[in-house]
XYZ file of C-alpha atoms in Angstrom:
559
model
C 4.467 -5.319 25.471
C 0.879 -4.078 25.461
C 1.833 -0.654 24.088
C 4.266 -1.821 21.397
C 2.088 -0.336 18.657
C 2.105 3.131 20.188
C 5.814 2.889 20.886
C 6.557 1.912 17.283
C 4.323 4.636 15.869
C 5.545 7.536 17.970
C 9.256 6.736 18.293
C 9.879 8.846 15.160
C 8.206 11.801 16.912
C 10.698 11.413 19.749
C 13.371 11.504 17.068
C 11.949 14.793 15.801
C 12.265 16.250 19.303
C 15.896 15.161 19.411
C 16.616 16.773 16.053
C 15.237 20.093 17.265
C 18.157 20.386 19.699
C 20.844 19.620 17.110
C 22.378 22.591 15.207
C 21.553 22.816 11.509
C 25.230 22.800 10.568
C 25.818 19.386 12.178
C 24.648 17.503 9.102
C 26.434 14.277 9.976
C 24.900 14.186 13.455
C 21.445 14.924 12.057
C 21.717 12.063 9.565
C 23.090 9.583 12.106
C 20.468 10.399 14.732
C 17.678 10.010 12.170
C 19.115 6.699 10.987
C 19.410 5.474 14.569
C 15.797 6.400 15.324
C 14.488 4.542 12.270
C 16.623 1.472 13.042
C 15.354 1.377 16.634
C 11.783 1.768 15.351
C 12.298 -1.222 13.056
C 13.717 -3.333 15.892
C 10.784 -2.425 18.147
C 8.337 -3.366 15.384
C 9.893 -6.841 15.297
C 8.545 -7.355 18.823
C 4.990 -7.364 17.468
C 6.035 -9.704 14.648
C 7.515 -12.171 17.143
C 4.544 -11.903 19.495
C 1.868 -11.993 16.789
C -0.545 -14.911 17.142
C -1.720 -16.436 13.871
C -5.449 -15.822 14.032
C -8.050 -13.494 12.548
C -8.379 -11.200 15.554
C -6.862 -7.766 16.055
C -3.896 -7.861 18.412
C -1.871 -5.397 20.514
C -5.119 -3.418 20.783
C -5.157 -0.109 22.665
C -8.548 1.529 23.095
C -8.756 4.558 25.366
C -10.991 7.683 25.383
C -9.568 10.591 23.425
C -12.027 13.316 22.343
C -15.640 13.806 23.412
C -17.544 16.809 22.057
C -21.312 16.526 22.280
C -22.447 13.471 20.312
C -19.022 13.040 18.717
C -16.814 10.553 20.529
C -13.374 9.679 19.214
C -11.159 7.052 20.791
C -7.483 6.251 20.473
C -8.268 2.791 19.109
C -5.399 0.933 17.422
C -4.538 -2.693 16.630
C -3.189 -4.934 13.890
C -4.209 -8.183 12.234
C -2.531 -10.281 9.572
C -3.498 -7.786 6.866
C -1.856 -4.757 8.470
C 1.044 -6.581 10.165
C 3.278 -6.875 7.110
C 2.516 -3.341 5.962
C 3.701 -2.036 9.332
C 6.863 -4.135 9.081
C 7.413 -2.973 5.487
C 7.207 0.663 6.617
C 9.710 0.289 9.443
C 11.972 -1.809 7.176
C 12.044 0.732 4.341
C 12.619 3.851 6.448
C 16.265 3.177 7.539
C 17.087 2.341 3.920
C 15.499 5.589 2.728
C 17.351 7.619 5.354
C 20.682 5.999 4.475
C 20.144 6.900 0.811
C 20.054 10.622 1.709
C 23.550 10.791 3.192
C 25.067 12.202 0.000
C 21.902 13.036 -1.959
C 20.650 15.857 0.289
C 23.008 18.671 1.299
C 20.628 21.596 1.836
C 18.196 21.953 4.729
C 19.242 18.560 6.077
C 17.575 19.097 9.444
C 14.205 19.934 7.942
C 14.466 16.999 5.537
C 15.117 14.522 8.338
C 12.205 15.926 10.342
C 9.922 15.408 7.330
C 11.068 11.790 7.012
C 10.306 11.021 10.661
C 6.921 12.760 10.595
C 6.050 10.821 7.465
C 6.900 7.526 9.157
C 4.573 8.254 12.062
C 1.755 9.191 9.686
C 2.128 6.009 7.649
C 2.315 3.722 10.690
C -0.669 5.413 12.303
C -2.835 4.901 9.226
C -2.069 1.172 9.129
C -2.906 0.560 12.792
C -5.977 2.797 13.236
C -9.206 1.048 14.207
C -11.049 4.340 14.692
C -12.279 5.955 11.482
C -11.584 9.491 12.699
C -8.103 8.533 13.890
C -7.402 6.947 10.514
C -8.391 10.162 8.772
C -6.034 12.200 10.951
C -3.043 9.981 10.164
C -4.093 9.927 6.490
C -3.799 13.725 6.422
C -0.555 13.744 8.426
C 1.104 11.764 5.620
C 0.211 14.408 3.064
C 2.084 17.320 4.653
C 5.695 16.051 4.889
C 5.556 14.456 1.422
C 4.268 17.736 -0.020
C 7.243 19.588 1.458
C 9.728 16.904 0.393
C 8.633 17.225 -3.220
C 8.207 21.007 -3.162
C 11.505 21.890 -1.421
C 13.969 19.129 -2.334
C 12.521 18.095 -5.701
C 13.666 18.694 -9.274
C 13.182 21.649 -11.579
C 9.374 21.219 -11.807
C 9.003 20.515 -8.098
C 6.357 23.170 -7.364
C 4.082 21.926 -10.130
C 4.471 18.314 -8.993
C 3.948 19.163 -5.308
C 0.813 21.225 -5.922
C -0.629 18.559 -8.221
C 0.063 15.882 -5.610
C -1.562 18.016 -2.904
C -4.694 18.884 -4.896
C -5.377 15.329 -6.042
C -4.895 13.857 -2.584
C -6.813 16.586 -0.776
C -9.864 16.287 -3.031
C -10.089 12.587 -2.284
C -9.475 13.150 1.427
C -12.264 15.722 1.794
C -14.721 13.465 -0.008
C -13.775 10.632 2.347
C -14.253 12.941 5.352
C -17.810 13.750 4.257
C -18.506 10.028 3.912
C -17.040 9.335 7.358
C -19.296 11.920 9.001
C -22.376 10.618 7.177
C -21.505 7.044 8.168
C -21.094 8.133 11.784
C -24.599 9.622 11.886
C -25.976 6.441 10.343
C -24.221 4.534 13.100
C -25.698 6.769 15.786
C -29.180 5.805 14.603
C -28.236 2.151 15.155
C -26.821 2.770 18.630
C -23.127 3.132 17.720
C -21.596 5.799 19.939
C -18.139 6.381 18.446
C -16.038 5.972 15.279
C -14.886 2.414 16.109
C -14.342 0.572 12.818
C -15.340 -2.906 14.009
C -18.795 -1.737 15.076
C -19.548 -0.442 11.582
C -18.843 -3.847 10.059
C -22.172 -4.967 11.557
C -24.105 -1.881 10.458
C -26.898 -2.707 7.997
C -27.079 -0.093 5.228
C -29.484 0.028 2.319
C -28.046 -0.354 -1.169
C -28.350 3.308 -2.124
C -26.466 4.444 0.980
C -23.792 1.791 0.475
C -23.365 2.894 -3.118
C -22.722 6.568 -2.350
C -20.479 5.867 0.629
C -18.489 3.267 -1.290
C -17.987 5.683 -4.176
C -16.671 8.353 -1.793
C -14.196 5.975 -0.142
C -13.286 4.327 -3.439
C -12.529 7.674 -5.090
C -10.161 8.711 -2.291
C -8.383 5.357 -2.329
C -8.258 5.216 -6.152
C -6.309 8.495 -6.179
C -3.820 7.101 -3.697
C -3.337 3.741 -5.508
C -3.349 5.413 -8.127
C -5.841 3.904 -10.574
C -6.408 4.937 -14.164
C -7.460 7.707 -14.957
C -6.588 9.288 -11.576
C -2.912 8.358 -11.891
C -1.570 11.481 -13.592
C -0.131 13.008 -10.416
C 2.148 10.014 -9.802
C 4.702 10.266 -12.649
C 5.255 13.955 -11.893
C 5.573 13.353 -8.149
C 7.991 10.454 -8.629
C 10.102 12.237 -11.210
C 10.497 15.433 -9.203
C 10.758 13.920 -5.703
C 14.189 13.282 -4.164
C 15.315 9.655 -4.125
C 14.162 8.938 -0.567
C 10.802 10.538 -1.319
C 10.329 8.356 -4.400
C 11.300 5.230 -2.443
C 8.806 5.932 0.352
C 6.094 6.995 -2.087
C 6.416 3.767 -4.077
C 7.102 1.390 -1.188
C 4.529 2.571 1.335
C 2.353 5.558 0.434
C 0.778 3.960 -2.640
C -0.228 1.000 -0.466
C -2.524 3.294 1.500
C -4.960 3.158 -1.397
C -5.003 -0.612 -1.822
C -5.025 -1.103 1.961
C -7.972 1.293 2.189
C -10.053 -0.935 -0.078
C -9.170 -4.061 1.912
C -9.628 -2.573 5.372
C -12.500 -0.124 4.829
C -14.307 -0.001 1.486
C -14.979 -3.722 0.982
C -15.946 -4.865 4.516
C -17.958 -1.699 5.254
C -19.909 -1.724 1.989
C -19.725 -5.300 0.646
C -22.788 -5.196 -1.602
C -21.656 -1.966 -3.253
C -18.157 -3.426 -3.627
C -19.602 -6.342 -5.605
C -21.713 -3.978 -7.656
C -18.718 -1.897 -8.739
C -16.208 -4.749 -9.001
C -16.553 -4.990 -12.822
C -15.930 -1.247 -13.176
C -12.897 -1.332 -10.901
C -11.560 -4.423 -12.659
C -11.982 -2.663 -16.003
C -10.045 0.386 -14.798
C -7.382 -1.878 -13.285
C -6.880 -3.757 -16.567
C -6.785 -0.509 -18.548
C -4.195 0.800 -16.091
C -2.082 -2.339 -16.463
C -1.974 -2.190 -20.264
C -1.875 1.584 -20.616
C 0.880 2.128 -18.056
C 3.001 -0.628 -19.570
C 2.688 0.847 -23.058
C 3.520 4.358 -21.816
C 6.496 3.011 -19.860
C 7.884 1.473 -23.038
C 8.282 4.887 -24.714
C 9.801 6.774 -21.784
C 13.247 8.305 -22.158
C 13.534 9.197 -18.451
C 14.279 5.992 -16.529
C 12.705 7.355 -13.338
C 9.441 8.117 -15.128
C 9.541 4.602 -16.603
C 9.702 3.122 -13.104
C 6.871 5.439 -12.001
C 4.553 4.146 -14.743
C 5.491 0.590 -13.837
C 3.971 1.254 -10.398
C 0.612 2.039 -11.991
C 0.711 -1.311 -13.811
C 1.800 -3.339 -10.764
C -0.862 -1.840 -8.523
C -3.460 -2.544 -11.197
C -2.704 -6.221 -10.601
C -3.183 -5.689 -6.863
C -6.630 -4.181 -7.438
C -7.566 -7.082 -9.715
C -6.631 -9.574 -6.994
C -8.432 -7.703 -4.229
C -11.695 -7.499 -6.168
C -11.635 -11.187 -6.985
C -13.140 -11.594 -3.487
C -11.446 -14.924 -2.866
C -8.558 -16.062 -0.688
C -6.078 -16.591 -3.509
C -6.711 -13.217 -5.118
C -6.571 -11.144 -1.933
C -3.552 -13.079 -0.634
C -1.784 -12.394 -3.923
C -2.784 -8.745 -3.717
C -1.435 -8.386 -0.182
C 1.810 -10.150 -1.106
C 2.188 -7.979 -4.179
C 1.840 -4.856 -2.036
C 4.890 -5.972 -0.073
C 6.724 -7.183 -3.174
C 6.123 -3.941 -5.032
C 7.402 -1.954 -2.053
C 10.650 -3.897 -2.061
C 11.239 -4.169 -5.812
C 10.135 -0.708 -6.914
C 11.783 0.910 -3.911
C 15.003 -0.804 -4.994
C 14.545 0.445 -8.566
C 14.233 4.049 -7.397
C 17.366 3.628 -5.287
C 19.213 2.316 -8.355
C 18.069 5.332 -10.368
C 19.209 7.580 -7.514
C 22.685 6.025 -7.455
C 23.249 6.648 -11.148
C 21.714 10.135 -10.998
C 24.128 11.184 -8.243
C 27.019 10.205 -10.513
C 25.806 11.605 -13.843
C 23.028 14.092 -12.919
C 20.909 12.777 -15.751
C 18.185 10.145 -15.996
C 17.910 9.949 -19.777
C 18.342 6.399 -21.026
C 20.176 7.645 -24.123
C 22.944 9.116 -21.925
C 23.977 5.651 -20.781
C 25.158 2.400 -22.315
C 27.725 -0.246 -21.500
C 27.714 0.491 -17.755
C 28.122 -3.200 -16.876
C 31.753 -2.961 -17.966
C 32.429 -0.016 -15.671
C 30.068 -0.902 -12.760
C 29.761 -4.709 -12.453
C 28.322 -4.686 -8.898
C 25.750 -2.113 -9.903
C 24.852 -4.168 -12.981
C 24.396 -7.350 -10.934
C 22.084 -5.682 -8.418
C 20.143 -3.947 -11.197
C 19.680 -7.313 -12.935
C 18.300 -9.005 -9.791
C 15.856 -6.181 -9.115
C 14.765 -6.166 -12.767
C 13.998 -9.896 -12.613
C 12.032 -9.300 -9.422
C 10.018 -6.513 -11.049
C 9.045 -8.671 -14.039
C 8.082 -11.600 -11.798
C 10.762 -14.165 -12.596
C 10.118 -17.458 -10.706
C 12.335 -17.583 -7.635
C 11.897 -13.885 -6.928
C 9.228 -12.220 -4.817
C 7.344 -10.725 -7.775
C 6.379 -14.122 -9.173
C 4.488 -15.414 -6.125
C 2.228 -12.382 -5.777
C 1.383 -12.089 -9.467
C 0.716 -15.823 -9.808
C -1.739 -15.858 -6.886
C -3.474 -12.737 -8.200
C -3.962 -14.235 -11.651
C -5.037 -17.579 -10.166
C -7.564 -15.986 -7.821
C -8.943 -13.573 -10.414
C -9.258 -16.342 -13.030
C -11.260 -18.496 -10.598
C -13.600 -15.584 -9.830
C -16.098 -13.536 -11.799
C -13.138 -11.636 -13.316
C -11.963 -14.475 -15.574
C -11.908 -12.556 -18.857
C -10.393 -9.479 -17.210
C -7.588 -11.769 -16.088
C -6.994 -13.084 -19.592
C -6.482 -9.519 -20.859
C -4.434 -8.455 -17.841
C -1.986 -11.319 -18.363
C -0.585 -9.427 -21.349
C 0.657 -6.875 -18.828
C 3.085 -9.479 -17.486
C 4.640 -9.772 -20.940
C 4.717 -6.005 -21.449
C 6.422 -5.460 -18.095
C 9.182 -7.835 -19.150
C 9.531 -5.930 -22.422
C 10.050 -2.460 -20.967
C 12.145 -3.553 -17.970
C 14.498 -5.794 -19.947
C 14.734 -3.177 -22.679
C 15.809 -0.413 -20.294
C 18.273 -2.794 -18.622
C 19.782 -3.699 -21.985
C 20.092 -0.068 -23.101
C 21.704 1.111 -19.861
C 23.930 -1.851 -19.033
C 25.035 -3.266 -22.381
C 26.337 -1.957 -25.661
C 29.420 0.188 -26.232
C 30.874 2.223 -23.384
C 31.555 5.122 -25.744
C 30.500 8.101 -23.601
C 33.607 9.596 -21.898
C 31.535 10.591 -18.844
C 30.425 6.989 -18.329
C 34.003 5.735 -18.601
C 34.891 7.530 -15.360
C 32.003 6.245 -13.247
C 32.757 4.512 -9.951
C 30.984 1.321 -8.905
C 28.767 1.181 -5.825
C 30.512 2.008 -2.555
C 30.086 0.191 0.765
C 27.202 2.407 1.908
C 25.271 1.883 -1.314
C 25.831 -1.869 -1.207
C 24.645 -1.897 2.412
C 21.476 -0.112 1.291
C 20.707 -2.720 -1.371
C 21.643 -5.934 0.452
C 18.517 -6.083 2.702
C 16.281 -5.552 -0.329
C 18.056 -8.251 -2.351
C 17.759 -10.670 0.575
C 14.014 -10.032 0.846
C 13.573 -10.502 -2.918
C 14.871 -14.066 -2.641
C 13.394 -14.891 0.790
C 9.863 -13.964 -0.302
C 10.388 -15.568 -3.696
C 11.692 -18.890 -2.449
C 9.792 -19.286 0.828
C 6.692 -17.059 1.070
C 4.888 -19.427 3.469
C 5.601 -17.471 6.710
C 4.225 -14.303 5.120
C 1.111 -16.032 3.820
C 0.453 -17.934 7.056
C 0.371 -14.761 9.156
C -2.192 -13.044 6.941
C -4.285 -16.080 5.980
C -6.844 -16.066 8.857
C -7.525 -12.341 8.473
C -7.946 -12.710 4.709
C -10.373 -15.615 5.142
C -12.374 -13.453 7.516
C -12.445 -10.644 4.951
C -13.567 -13.061 2.232
C -16.383 -14.234 4.510
C -17.511 -10.637 4.984
C -17.433 -9.956 1.251
C -19.098 -13.257 0.323
C -22.335 -12.256 2.053
C -23.008 -9.626 -0.573
C -22.504 -12.153 -3.350
C -25.036 -14.527 -1.817
C -27.634 -11.859 -1.106
C -27.199 -10.164 -4.472
C -27.661 -13.415 -6.397
C -30.015 -15.789 -4.524
C -29.501 -19.454 -5.407
C -32.601 -21.175 -6.818
C -34.139 -23.763 -4.495
C -33.410 -26.530 -6.982
C -29.682 -25.770 -6.836
C -29.325 -25.185 -3.106
C -27.006 -27.456 -1.163
C -27.578 -28.656 2.403
C -26.337 -26.197 5.002
C -23.076 -27.219 6.715
C -23.566 -28.601 10.200
C -21.523 -25.771 11.673
C -24.123 -23.288 10.402
C -27.320 -25.216 11.085
C -29.594 -23.494 13.499
C -28.285 -20.025 12.666
C -31.278 -17.704 12.680
C -31.899 -14.842 10.355
C -32.513 -11.373 11.770
C -36.131 -10.394 11.816
C -37.327 -9.010 8.531
C -34.894 -11.006 6.378
C -36.643 -13.981 4.827
C -36.294 -15.887 1.612
C -32.698 -16.929 2.160
C -31.176 -13.449 1.891
C -28.326 -12.493 4.180
C -27.910 -8.864 5.226
C -24.606 -7.301 4.184
C -22.076 -7.142 6.949
C -23.510 -10.121 8.897
C -21.430 -13.251 8.243
C -23.100 -16.390 9.384
C -26.419 -14.659 9.969
C -25.332 -12.415 12.827
C -27.681 -9.822 14.148
C -26.811 -6.173 13.876
C -24.943 -4.469 16.679
C -27.355 -3.398 19.378
C -30.038 -5.940 18.347
C -31.394 -8.007 21.224
C -29.608 -11.293 21.382
C -26.756 -10.217 19.178
C -23.453 -11.967 19.629
C -20.655 -10.044 21.309
C -18.259 -11.430 18.695
C -18.325 -9.069 15.683
C -17.741 -11.763 13.089
C -17.785 -15.522 12.949
C -16.182 -16.605 9.690
C -18.195 -19.381 8.032
C -16.465 -22.606 7.210
C -17.492 -22.629 3.550
C -15.056 -23.186 0.702
C -13.569 -19.797 -0.268
C -13.730 -20.740 -3.945
C -17.529 -20.434 -3.811
C -17.222 -16.649 -3.697
C -17.710 -16.016 -7.364
């Protein structure tokens, strides 16, 4: 199906239209229709997974005219590669689970809540598939609105504070990114680029000063969304006050917008600036890993503990991404998926116990394994996944991140960050021990019921994915590998041009690259940023119609 991407993205909007005709009092119908729409969306998304060809090119591309106003031309330009494929599947996979978790958790304004969920799904999917910078910005903003309302209307006692804080942080970053997008567009116009098409800008040659300012604007917006230390302070409040489904979606998908933004936009658009600021970003990532783990250890609210764990886990993702090698970025991409599954499952577990006791304080529990053995078993599996036990999904991603970062210029950052693995085991196993074991001496806990069939059905798909990705991650890695190698080739150019190799240490050029000519004006062995393999800029006479030709060099040379 040539339009499978559009169908997947906008099916939730059709669901919204259906909900508009259902009375507010028909809560069961509203929930079932929303669940059905998200399940169908997931099944449709599997079509692109089945039909996806393992290569580095964008697939299922749709590129049609959309808006033309004077010099500004925007196109409905969408497509996916191996980097965005699994994030799209993760989004459609998580949404039915999130909807099913609301069946007893949300009793007020059910219709409006379901509409927010479906609008949020469209916004998230649209951001992952956009190949037009302006279109990406629109979907980026669409995500903000329904999540703001979900926190502000259906949240906890401090919901207004958390919602406003979430909105202000995200909006500041978004506006800064918008300014950078417009500036980049005008730079592109000077080089003959006529629209906001992302792939054209990969070949745009920018001077170092321009790259620096544009990278900082993009990086700031994405750092808020990750979130990176010290821009993380909105996250614990948003997670703690959001309803269960909101926390699940926020952790599983929305936070990945920041890390995905670096991989898709900031690094390939501004590779030299990305290398320049890699030590700073690695420093902030390591601080976030250690700091968040230490703060998590002293939390009394189990939901806030899980929220701080997200800051630490995504710090590892950033460390892997800025290693600029295949192992590191592959580990980072895998860990995005793993974190979505494991941390989403943790928030569901917290939601189950909160519905029964209406408290999240660790001190209010103890000995629950005696009363809720199924719950305890599932909690144990998810805990092991979160701490990266071998055999679970968390281990593969973290191992590749640490391997890739250690082989790169971030070796000593990696040595320090490894302590975060130990700290994560400390706080997760500690909270599991305090909640599950000990004396069952609280009378309220002695009356708790174990998980019902609906709650078990919610957790089973997540448990299955924890073991599938932990025991056999090869299919996931194979799909994304060509796209990641292409990204590494784009980023490697900056490393070579920033640090020329002395003539005495130069190696013979591989046969596959012999005869490649440098663009005019670039002598002395330097390669312009954004031109893998010595390509000429877009619009230059004799330029290749293929945007990128990934060199066949060893990816481990990108240090």
